Structure formats: C-alpha cells, structure tokens
Coordinates of C-alpha atoms in Angstrom, one line a residue:
Chain A
E1 CA 0.0 0.0 0.0
T2 CA 1.4 3.4 -0.9
G3 CA -1.5 5.6 -0.1
V4 CA 0.2 7.1 3.0
T5 CA 4.0 7.3 3.1
Q6 CA 6.2 8.2 6.0
T7 CA 9.9 9.1 6.1
P8 CA 12.2 8.2 7.6
R9 CA 11.2 4.7 8.5
H10 CA 13.8 4.5 11.3
L11 CA 15.4 7.3 13.3
V12 CA 17.9 7.3 16.1
M13 CA 18.4 10.6 17.8
G14 CA 20.0 12.0 20.9
M15 CA 18.1 14.0 23.5
T16 CA 19.6 17.2 22.3
N17 CA 18.9 16.7 18.6
K18 CA 16.2 18.3 16.4
K19 CA 14.6 16.1 13.8
S20 CA 11.4 16.0 11.7
L21 CA 9.1 13.2 10.7
K22 CA 7.3 13.6 7.4
C23 CA 4.0 12.1 6.2
E24 CA 2.3 12.4 2.8
Q25 CA -1.0 11.0 1.7
H26 CA -2.0 10.4 -1.9
L27 CA -5.7 9.6 -1.2
G28 CA -7.3 13.0 -1.5
H29 CA -8.2 13.0 2.1
N30 CA -8.8 16.1 4.1
A31 CA -8.0 14.9 7.7
M32 CA -4.6 13.8 8.9
Y33 CA -3.5 12.4 12.3
W34 CA -0.4 11.6 14.3
Y35 CA -0.4 8.6 16.6
K36 CA 2.2 7.2 19.1
Q37 CA 2.4 3.4 19.5
S38 CA 4.5 2.2 22.4
A39 CA 5.3 -1.4 23.3
K40 CA 2.8 -1.7 26.1
K41 CA 0.2 0.9 25.4
P42 CA -2.6 1.2 23.0
L43 CA -2.5 3.6 20.0
E44 CA -2.4 7.1 21.4
L45 CA -3.8 9.9 19.3
M46 CA -1.5 12.9 19.4
F47 CA -2.8 15.5 16.9
V48 CA -5.6 15.9 14.4
Y49 CA -5.7 18.2 11.4
N50 CA -8.9 18.9 9.4
F51 CA -8.4 20.9 6.2
K52 CA -4.8 21.6 7.5
E53 CA -6.2 23.2 10.6
Q54 CA -5.3 21.6 14.0
T55 CA -8.4 20.5 15.8
E56 CA -6.9 18.3 18.5
N57 CA -3.8 18.4 20.7
N58 CA -4.2 15.4 23.0
S59 CA -2.1 16.9 25.9
V60 CA 1.1 16.3 23.9
P61 CA 4.3 17.8 25.4
S62 CA 5.6 20.8 23.6
R63 CA 8.7 19.0 22.5
F64 CA 6.5 17.5 19.8
S65 CA 5.4 20.2 17.3
P66 CA 3.2 19.4 14.4
E67 CA 2.9 21.2 11.1
C68 CA 0.4 20.8 8.3
P69 CA 1.2 23.0 5.3
N70 CA -1.6 21.5 3.2
S71 CA -4.1 18.6 3.3
S72 CA -1.6 16.2 1.8
H73 CA 1.4 16.8 4.0
L74 CA 2.0 16.5 7.7
F75 CA 5.1 16.9 9.7
L76 CA 6.1 16.2 13.3
H77 CA 9.0 18.3 14.5
L78 CA 11.0 16.8 17.4
H79 CA 13.3 18.5 19.8
T80 CA 14.9 17.7 23.2
L81 CA 13.1 14.3 23.4
Q82 CA 13.3 11.9 26.3
P83 CA 14.1 8.1 26.1
E84 CA 10.5 7.4 27.0
D85 CA 9.5 9.0 23.7
S86 CA 11.0 6.0 21.9
A87 CA 8.1 4.5 20.0
L88 CA 6.5 3.9 16.6
Y89 CA 5.0 7.1 15.3
L90 CA 2.1 6.5 12.9
C91 CA 0.5 9.0 10.5
A92 CA -3.0 8.4 9.2
S93 CA -5.5 10.1 7.0
S94 CA -9.2 9.9 6.3
Q95 CA -12.1 11.7 4.7
L96 CA -14.1 14.1 6.9
A97 CA -17.5 12.6 7.7
N98 CA -20.8 14.3 8.0
P99 CA -22.2 14.6 11.5
G100 CA -23.2 11.1 12.7
G101 CA -21.0 9.4 10.1
Y102 CA -17.5 8.2 10.1
Y103 CA -14.8 7.1 7.7
E104 CA -12.0 4.6 8.2
Q105 CA -8.4 5.8 8.7
Y106 CA -5.5 4.8 6.4
F107 CA -2.2 4.4 8.2
G108 CA 1.3 4.9 6.9
P109 CA 4.1 2.4 7.7
G110 CA 5.3 4.5 10.6
T111 CA 8.6 5.8 11.8
R112 CA 10.4 3.7 14.4
L113 CA 12.0 6.3 16.7
T114 CA 14.7 5.6 19.3
V115 CA 15.9 8.3 21.6
T116 CA 19.3 7.7 23.2
Chain B
G1 CA -14.0 10.4 27.5
Q2 CA -15.0 7.5 25.4
Q3 CA -13.2 4.3 26.4
V4 CA -13.4 0.8 25.1
M5 CA -12.2 -2.4 26.7
Q6 CA -10.8 -5.2 24.5
I7 CA -10.3 -8.8 25.6
P8 CA -8.3 -11.0 25.6
Q9 CA -5.0 -9.2 25.6
Y10 CA -3.3 -12.2 24.0
Q11 CA -4.2 -15.5 22.5
H12 CA -2.1 -18.4 21.2
V13 CA -4.0 -21.0 19.1
Q14 CA -3.2 -24.1 17.2
E15 CA -3.6 -23.6 13.4
G16 CA -7.1 -24.7 12.5
E17 CA -8.6 -23.6 15.9
D18 CA -11.1 -20.7 16.1
F19 CA -10.3 -17.3 17.6
T20 CA -12.5 -14.5 19.0
T21 CA -11.8 -11.1 20.4
Y22 CA -14.3 -8.8 22.1
C23 CA -14.7 -5.1 22.6
N24 CA -17.0 -3.6 25.2
S25 CA -18.1 0.0 25.9
S26 CA -20.0 1.4 28.8
T27 CA -21.8 3.8 26.4
T28 CA -23.9 3.3 23.3
L29 CA -21.7 3.5 20.2
S30 CA -22.6 5.1 16.9
N31 CA -20.4 2.6 15.1
I32 CA -17.3 0.5 15.6
Q33 CA -14.3 -0.3 13.4
W34 CA -11.9 -3.1 13.3
Y35 CA -8.2 -3.0 12.3
K36 CA -5.5 -5.6 11.9
Q37 CA -1.8 -4.9 12.4
R38 CA 0.7 -7.5 11.3
P39 CA 3.9 -7.9 13.2
G40 CA 6.2 -5.1 12.1
G41 CA 3.4 -3.5 10.2
H42 CA 0.8 -0.8 10.6
P43 CA -2.9 -0.9 11.3
V44 CA -5.1 -1.8 8.3
F45 CA -8.8 -1.2 8.3
L46 CA -10.9 -4.3 8.1
I47 CA -14.6 -3.3 8.5
Q48 CA -17.1 -0.8 10.0
L49 CA -20.3 -1.8 11.8
V50 CA -23.1 0.7 12.2
K51 CA -26.4 -1.1 12.7
S52 CA -27.7 -2.7 15.9
G53 CA -27.2 -6.5 15.7
E54 CA -25.3 -6.2 12.5
V55 CA -23.2 -9.2 11.3
K56 CA -20.7 -9.0 8.5
K57 CA -18.5 -11.7 7.1
Q58 CA -15.2 -11.5 5.2
K59 CA -14.2 -15.0 4.2
R60 CA -13.3 -16.7 7.6
L61 CA -13.8 -13.5 9.6
T62 CA -17.2 -12.7 11.2
F63 CA -17.9 -9.4 12.8
Q64 CA -20.8 -8.7 15.1
F65 CA -22.3 -5.5 16.6
G66 CA -24.4 -6.1 19.7
E67 CA -28.0 -5.3 19.9
A68 CA -27.5 -2.5 22.4
K69 CA -24.5 -1.2 20.3
K70 CA -22.2 -1.5 23.3
N71 CA -20.1 -4.4 22.3
S72 CA -18.7 -6.1 19.3
S73 CA -16.8 -9.2 18.4
L74 CA -14.4 -10.5 15.7
H75 CA -14.4 -14.3 15.2
I76 CA -11.9 -16.1 13.0
T77 CA -12.9 -19.6 11.9
A78 CA -10.1 -22.2 11.4
T79 CA -7.1 -19.8 11.9
Q80 CA -4.2 -19.8 9.6
T81 CA -0.7 -18.6 10.1
T82 CA -1.5 -15.6 7.9
D83 CA -4.0 -14.5 10.6
V84 CA -1.2 -13.6 13.1
G85 CA -1.1 -10.0 14.3
T86 CA -2.9 -7.6 16.6
Y87 CA -6.6 -7.0 16.1
F88 CA -7.9 -3.6 17.3
C89 CA -11.4 -2.3 17.7
A90 CA -11.8 1.5 17.4
V91 CA -14.8 3.7 18.3
P92 CA -15.4 7.4 17.5
M93 CA -15.2 9.9 20.2
E94 CA -18.3 11.9 21.1
Y95 CA -17.3 14.8 18.8
G96 CA -14.9 15.4 16.0
N97 CA -13.4 12.8 13.6
K98 CA -11.4 11.1 16.2
L99 CA -11.1 7.4 17.1
V100 CA -10.4 5.7 20.4
F101 CA -8.6 2.4 19.9
G102 CA -8.9 -0.6 22.1
A103 CA -5.7 -2.1 23.6
G104 CA -5.7 -4.8 20.9
T105 CA -5.7 -8.6 21.0
I106 CA -2.4 -10.2 19.9
L107 CA -3.0 -13.5 18.0
R108 CA -0.3 -16.1 17.6
V109 CA -1.0 -19.2 15.5
K110 CA 1.1 -22.3 16.0
S111 CA 1.4 -24.5 12.9

C-alpha cells in the first residue's frame, strides 16, 4: 500500500537533537493524524488536522510540534526528546465525515524512533 | 471520555482452531471499526459496523455488533498462520473525527 507514506522509516536521535518526521497522503483525504504506539500501550492519538487546521492536541508535550502546510502533508518536529519518547509514530489520513458518520483511517508504515 | 475495553489481551492458538476477540463499551456506540496490524506493520482497516445486531463476514472472519450497540466481536474460523497479528477495535469519540482504539488482542498461531 502506498496511499500514505512516511519518512524516515527508522530514526535514532540523541536527546539534544532536532529532527522532523514527514507524512504524505495520496488519497485525496482532508484529515490527517499523528499517533504514538509504544510497546505496552494502545494507540495514542496525538494530533488531528482537518483541512490543514489543527483541531486536536491530545495533551502532547511541547517537545512535539506538528505542522500541516496542506491537506496532503503532515510533519512532526521533534526536539529535546526523552528516552520514553521512543516508539512507533504513525501517520494516518481519512475523509471528513458528515455529523453522525465516520470514515476509516488509512495508516502509513510508521517511523520507528529511538531516543538515546 | 470515550473508552473501550478489548479482551483477551493475548491468545495463542493451534492452526485450525477458532479465535474470538471482544470489545466492550459502557456507552452506546454510533459505530465500531476493526483494524489488523501484522507484526512489524501498521494498522489496516478491516470493517465498520453501524447497525444494531449487524453481522458482516469476510471469508473466515465474522464481525458482530451487539443489539445494544455497546459491544462487538471479531471471530476467525479455522485460523491460519496468515492471521497472526494484533486486532484492534476503534470507536469514535463523542465529537470530531477522532477514534479511540482498544488495547488490541495479539493473536499467535502455531502450525
């Protein structure tokens, strides 16, 4: 599946580094999401963008900074991360549903992040 | 906020045996979705259930939505090694286009 792509696929960074994760969707969707998946926790929603406007920040620490320049691209800027931030970061996209409806989400392959 | 409990956390079956995972909510759901994540992969959408008592089938997979729309199940008949992975249910939050995922059920199949 190449509908949602993410780069890089793997990233190792020190706690003082600054890096960015990139996500691109080729499905014509107008909502994009960042999730964090840790080994022993369920999928955690981090941010939601509808028509490139942020509509949800799920109490995410400020060391994670999202950016959505258009409906097809989503970035997650990382700085001064902690070892406990090591996880799989997944991007997803979907159509926006009418009230009462809902569309499925399409996930990218994820970025496996290790903070040393 | 919306929460959903998924059980069991883990199941290891012999190839050919059946498998079932359950999702339960304390509140009435508008709909429920199911996803599968293969080891080393990402979640992939399987199906969405909307109607009370709805039953949908995909080959050996049977999905059910409870009459009260508070629970759902995914049943796999005669598991195969290709069924291994983590199965998640996901339900919409009260507002906005956001999903809450269950903790997932990890399925291992021994051949």
